[in-house]
Short mmCIF file of C-alpha atoms in Angstrom, two decimals:
data_model
loop_
_atom_site.label_atom_id
_atom_site.label_comp_id
_atom_site.label_asym_id
_atom_site.label_seq_id
_atom_site.Cartn_x
_atom_site.Cartn_y
_atom_site.Cartn_z
CA MET A 802 54.37 -37.43 73.13
CA GLN A 803 54.45 -33.97 71.69
CA GLU A 804 57.64 -32.03 71.12
CA GLY A 805 58.41 -29.19 73.55
CA THR A 806 57.95 -25.64 72.37
CA MET A 807 59.52 -23.79 75.32
CA PRO A 808 63.01 -22.38 74.98
CA ARG A 809 65.63 -24.69 76.43
CA LYS A 810 66.63 -23.99 80.00
CA ARG A 811 70.08 -25.46 80.03
CA LYS A 812 71.08 -23.61 83.16
CA LEU A 813 68.89 -26.06 85.09
CA LEU A 814 70.76 -29.11 83.82
CA ALA A 815 73.05 -29.27 86.80
CA SER A 816 70.21 -29.12 89.30
CA SER A 817 68.14 -31.77 87.49
CA SER A 818 70.83 -34.41 87.39
CA ALA A 819 70.44 -35.89 90.88
CA LEU A 820 69.52 -39.53 90.25
CA PRO A 821 69.22 -42.50 92.58
CA SER A 822 72.81 -43.55 91.88
CA ASP A 823 73.81 -40.45 93.84
CA PRO A 824 74.94 -41.65 97.30
CA SER A 825 73.91 -38.30 98.80
CA ILE A 826 70.22 -39.14 98.47
CA PRO A 827 68.87 -39.50 102.00
CA PRO A 828 67.22 -42.71 103.18
CA ALA A 829 63.47 -42.94 102.94
CA ASP A 830 61.58 -41.99 106.05
CA ALA A 831 60.72 -45.15 107.95
CA SER A 832 57.22 -45.25 109.32
CA LYS A 833 56.67 -46.39 112.87
CA ASN A 834 53.68 -48.37 111.72
CA SER A 835 54.99 -50.33 108.81
CA VAL A 836 54.70 -53.70 107.16
CA THR A 837 57.01 -55.56 104.81
CA THR A 838 56.29 -55.09 101.13
CA PRO A 839 56.58 -57.84 98.52
CA HIS A 840 60.20 -56.85 97.89
CA GLY A 841 61.26 -56.43 101.49
CA ASN A 842 60.78 -52.70 102.05
CA SER A 843 58.69 -51.01 104.71
CA SER A 844 55.59 -49.04 103.83
CA PRO A 845 52.74 -47.34 105.71
CA LYS A 846 50.36 -49.87 107.21
CA SER A 847 47.43 -47.82 105.92
CA SER A 848 48.30 -48.45 102.27
CA LYS A 849 46.06 -51.08 100.71
CA TYR A 850 48.55 -51.59 97.87
CA PHE A 851 51.02 -53.61 99.88
CA ALA A 852 50.81 -57.18 101.07
CA THR A 853 53.15 -59.48 102.91
CA LYS A 854 53.25 -62.17 100.25
CA LYS A 855 55.57 -61.77 97.27
CA SER A 856 54.06 -59.95 94.32
CA SER A 857 54.51 -61.25 90.81
CA GLN A 858 55.95 -59.13 88.03
CA LEU A 859 54.02 -58.29 84.88
CA GLU A 860 55.48 -60.40 82.07
CA ALA A 861 55.79 -60.14 78.31
CA ASP A 862 52.26 -61.36 77.52
CA PHE A 863 50.77 -58.43 79.43
CA PHE A 864 52.58 -55.83 77.32
CA ASN A 865 51.76 -57.58 74.05
CA GLN A 866 48.50 -55.68 73.52
CA PRO A 867 47.30 -53.05 71.02
CA CYS A 868 48.30 -49.56 72.12
CA ILE A 869 44.90 -48.31 73.32
CA SER A 870 44.23 -51.52 75.19
CA LEU A 871 47.63 -51.36 76.88
CA ALA A 872 47.16 -47.70 77.84
CA LYS A 873 43.94 -48.65 79.67
CA SER A 874 45.42 -51.82 81.14
CA PHE A 875 48.26 -49.84 82.74
CA LEU A 876 45.79 -47.99 84.97
CA GLY A 877 46.00 -49.39 88.47
CA GLN A 878 49.25 -51.29 87.87
CA ILE A 879 52.34 -50.53 89.98
CA LEU A 880 55.56 -49.06 88.60
CA VAL A 881 58.55 -50.12 90.72
CA ARG A 882 61.98 -48.46 90.65
CA LYS A 883 64.77 -50.20 92.54
CA LEU A 884 67.60 -47.90 93.62
CA PRO A 885 71.26 -49.00 93.69
CA ASP A 886 71.11 -49.37 97.48
CA GLY A 887 68.18 -51.78 97.26
CA ARG A 888 65.38 -49.41 98.29
CA GLU A 889 62.33 -49.29 96.07
CA LEU A 890 60.04 -46.51 94.88
CA TRP A 891 56.46 -47.55 94.16
CA GLY A 892 53.77 -45.69 92.23
CA ARG A 893 50.31 -46.67 91.03
CA ILE A 894 49.70 -45.69 87.41
CA VAL A 895 46.70 -43.35 87.24
CA GLU A 896 47.06 -41.61 83.85
CA THR A 897 48.36 -42.64 80.42
CA GLU A 898 48.29 -41.56 76.77
CA ALA A 899 48.30 -43.78 73.70
CA TYR A 900 50.46 -42.89 70.68
CA LEU A 901 49.55 -45.12 67.77
CA GLY A 902 52.50 -44.59 65.42
CA GLY A 903 52.03 -44.48 61.65
CA GLU A 904 48.99 -42.31 61.02
CA ASP A 905 49.07 -40.66 64.46
CA GLU A 906 50.17 -37.09 63.73
CA ALA A 907 51.14 -36.51 67.37
CA SER A 908 53.44 -39.53 67.57
CA HIS A 909 57.23 -39.40 67.29
CA SER A 910 56.88 -42.32 64.87
CA LYS A 911 54.27 -40.72 62.59
CA GLY A 912 54.53 -41.93 59.03
CA GLY A 913 56.38 -44.99 60.26
CA LYS A 914 59.62 -43.04 60.47
CA GLN A 915 62.22 -44.82 62.57
CA THR A 916 65.22 -42.90 63.90
CA GLU A 917 67.97 -43.45 66.42
CA ARG A 918 65.95 -41.44 68.91
CA ASN A 919 62.65 -43.33 68.62
CA ALA A 920 64.05 -46.83 67.97
CA ALA A 921 62.51 -48.18 71.19
CA MET A 922 59.03 -47.53 69.80
CA PHE A 923 59.68 -50.22 67.19
CA MET A 924 61.06 -52.75 69.64
CA LYS A 925 59.14 -55.55 71.35
CA PRO A 926 56.20 -54.65 73.62
CA GLY A 927 57.36 -53.69 77.10
CA THR A 928 60.41 -51.75 75.92
CA LEU A 929 60.96 -48.33 77.51
CA TYR A 930 61.17 -45.29 75.26
CA VAL A 931 62.63 -42.31 77.13
CA TYR A 932 62.94 -38.96 75.39
CA GLN A 933 63.90 -35.47 76.45
CA ILE A 934 61.88 -32.25 76.23
CA TYR A 935 63.08 -28.65 76.56
CA GLY A 936 66.63 -30.02 76.69
CA ILE A 937 66.15 -30.86 80.39
CA TYR A 938 63.18 -33.03 81.30
CA PHE A 939 62.45 -36.66 80.47
CA CYS A 940 59.28 -38.58 79.63
CA VAL A 941 58.90 -42.36 79.74
CA ASN A 942 56.83 -44.50 77.39
CA VAL A 943 56.30 -48.24 76.97
CA SER A 944 56.11 -49.88 73.55
CA SER A 945 53.02 -51.89 72.64
CA GLN A 946 51.77 -53.95 69.74
CA GLY A 947 51.79 -51.98 66.50
CA GLU A 948 54.62 -50.54 64.46
CA GLY A 949 56.00 -47.52 66.31
CA ALA A 950 53.21 -47.50 68.92
CA ALA A 951 53.82 -46.70 72.59
CA VAL A 952 52.06 -45.59 75.77
CA LEU A 953 53.17 -42.48 77.67
CA LEU A 954 53.04 -42.79 81.45
CA ARG A 955 51.59 -39.43 82.54
CA SER A 956 50.91 -39.66 86.27
CA LEU A 957 51.49 -41.93 89.26
CA GLU A 958 49.98 -42.12 92.71
CA PRO A 959 53.10 -42.39 94.91
CA LEU A 960 52.95 -45.30 97.33
CA GLN A 961 56.42 -45.91 98.73
CA GLY A 962 59.65 -43.91 99.03
CA LEU A 963 57.93 -40.53 98.99
CA ASP A 964 60.77 -38.78 100.85
CA VAL A 965 63.26 -39.92 98.23
CA MET A 966 60.90 -38.76 95.49
CA ARG A 967 60.77 -35.32 97.14
CA GLU A 968 64.55 -35.10 97.22
CA LEU A 969 64.81 -36.02 93.55
CA ARG A 970 62.10 -33.55 92.56
CA SER A 971 63.62 -30.78 94.71
CA ALA A 972 67.03 -31.27 93.11
CA SER A 973 65.42 -30.40 89.76
CA ARG A 974 63.71 -27.23 90.98
CA LYS A 975 65.12 -23.73 90.98
CA GLY A 976 66.03 -21.95 94.19
CA PRO A 977 64.42 -22.36 97.62
CA THR A 978 61.06 -24.10 97.34
CA LYS A 979 58.37 -25.38 99.65
CA PRO A 980 58.21 -29.15 100.17
CA LEU A 981 56.05 -30.78 97.56
CA LYS A 982 52.75 -32.27 98.62
CA ASP A 983 52.17 -35.97 97.90
CA TRP A 984 49.86 -35.23 94.97
CA GLN A 985 52.49 -32.99 93.34
CA LEU A 986 55.27 -35.58 93.23
CA CYS A 987 54.29 -37.56 90.12
CA ASN A 988 51.33 -35.69 88.55
CA GLY A 989 52.85 -35.23 85.11
CA PRO A 990 55.14 -37.18 82.77
CA SER A 991 58.33 -35.24 83.54
CA LYS A 992 57.55 -35.05 87.25
CA LEU A 993 57.23 -38.82 87.56
CA CYS A 994 60.54 -39.28 85.73
CA GLN A 995 62.23 -36.88 88.15
CA ALA A 996 60.64 -38.56 91.17
CA PHE A 997 61.68 -42.03 90.00
CA GLY A 998 65.13 -41.03 88.75
CA ILE A 999 64.36 -42.04 85.15
CA ASP A 1000 66.58 -40.52 82.48
CA LYS A 1001 67.89 -41.36 79.02
CA ALA A 1002 69.91 -44.26 80.45
CA PHE A 1003 66.60 -46.14 80.75
CA ASP A 1004 65.82 -45.87 77.04
CA GLN A 1005 65.39 -49.27 75.34
CA ARG A 1006 65.32 -51.20 78.61
CA ASP A 1007 62.98 -54.18 78.87
CA LEU A 1008 60.40 -53.86 81.66
CA THR A 1009 60.09 -57.64 81.86
CA GLN A 1010 63.81 -58.24 82.48
CA ASP A 1011 65.38 -55.10 83.97
CA ALA A 1012 66.57 -55.27 87.59
CA ALA A 1013 66.11 -51.53 88.26
CA ILE A 1014 62.59 -50.94 86.92
CA TRP A 1015 59.53 -53.11 86.35
CA MET A 1016 55.77 -53.28 86.79
CA ALA A 1017 53.87 -55.28 89.39
CA PRO A 1018 50.17 -56.09 89.11
CA GLY A 1019 47.90 -53.76 91.02
CA PRO A 1020 45.60 -55.42 93.56
CA GLU A 1021 42.57 -53.31 92.65
CA LEU A 1022 42.12 -52.66 88.95
CA PRO A 1023 39.51 -50.17 87.70
CA GLY A 1024 36.33 -51.06 85.91
CA GLU A 1025 35.31 -49.45 82.62
CA HIS A 1026 33.17 -46.85 84.46
CA ASP A 1027 36.23 -45.78 86.47
CA VAL A 1028 38.25 -44.77 83.39
CA VAL A 1029 37.95 -41.36 81.73
CA ALA A 1030 38.90 -41.16 78.05
CA THR A 1031 39.69 -37.67 76.77
CA ALA A 1032 42.01 -35.69 74.48
CA ARG A 1033 45.76 -35.84 75.03
CA ILE A 1034 47.58 -32.93 76.67
CA GLY A 1035 49.71 -30.35 74.83
CA ILE A 1036 49.34 -31.89 71.38
CA GLY A 1037 48.98 -28.56 69.60
CA ASN A 1038 47.76 -28.33 66.03
CA ARG A 1039 47.63 -31.95 64.86
CA GLY A 1040 44.24 -31.79 63.18
CA GLU A 1041 41.78 -34.45 64.30
CA TRP A 1042 44.52 -36.11 66.34
CA SER A 1043 44.48 -33.20 68.77
CA GLN A 1044 40.97 -34.16 69.88
CA LYS A 1045 41.00 -37.95 69.72
CA PRO A 1046 40.24 -39.50 73.15
CA LEU A 1047 43.60 -41.20 73.61
CA ARG A 1048 44.33 -40.06 77.17
CA PHE A 1049 43.04 -42.29 79.94
CA TYR A 1050 42.90 -41.61 83.65
CA LEU A 1051 41.30 -42.90 86.84
CA ARG A 1052 38.18 -40.93 87.56
CA GLY A 1053 38.21 -39.19 90.94
CA ASN A 1054 41.91 -39.79 91.54
CA LYS A 1055 43.60 -36.66 92.93
CA PHE A 1056 47.02 -37.62 91.54
CA VAL A 1057 45.95 -37.13 87.89
CA SER A 1058 47.66 -34.21 86.14
CA VAL A 1059 44.63 -32.67 84.39
CA VAL A 1060 40.96 -33.46 85.02
CA ASP A 1061 38.42 -33.13 82.20
CA LYS A 1062 35.33 -31.94 84.10
CA LYS A 1063 33.17 -31.77 80.97
CA ILE A 1064 33.75 -35.42 80.09
CA GLU A 1065 33.22 -36.46 83.71
CA ARG A 1066 29.88 -34.61 83.81
CA GLU A 1067 28.83 -36.37 80.63
CA MET A 1068 29.80 -39.73 82.14
CA ALA A 1069 27.81 -38.98 85.29
CA ALA A 1070 24.74 -37.99 83.25
CA VAL A 1071 24.47 -41.40 81.61
CA GLU A 1072 25.18 -43.51 84.68
CA PRO A 1073 22.30 -45.64 85.88
CA ILE A 1074 20.79 -44.70 89.24
CA SER A 1075 21.42 -47.42 91.78
CA CYS A 1076 18.61 -48.53 94.06
CA SER A 1077 19.44 -49.13 97.69
#
């Protein structure tokens, strides 16, 4: 949840403002081989993350966890964004960072300081905290237990509405660009906000009650051996807090923003050898 150090690029503001409320956004590409998702949308039949029966929504008790626990528990869950026209964007959470508030030197709430900007971090667990970096891009966090503690959503594995995500991402990019590959759509905190049309208007919304954004339980949650714990990204000089293992991601998932090969090698070295 570090502050941006790049100069502001305000000339990109106009191109980054295309959100799902924009009627010009094209409809999602309908697959010939599709099934009905829990909320009535079509999705590729090959995706194992969709089922025909209605999916439940993660409720308040789920979010009411300590920050580190919540950051790990998010992995494998599904973020759902409902557009004004009823279509939904789905993404599996594959990377998070925990910001503990108070003593955490990298947190916006370090020292327990509460401001108008970071007020959502002090609200009930499950509240969205959306902030802006470089004067252009947005990042989305979810409050947890703990005064001023929140979890940054860093990367998603896009599951549904990928064509709409591409349009939203392209609207934020400069000049003619090649179409983004699937793994490039949401592999970073600002990228996932662009792809899901999340901006400052989502700040302080309640994930357990909002009609436009919520989380659904993932059907296949990772085990402890599937989760990599490593240092957070772009923290800068924050003393010991720069190296604390407060970033968590799904090992072997190609949609993660940054892979820590050293930590993964260390994990592999201590794994027991299975006998066939």
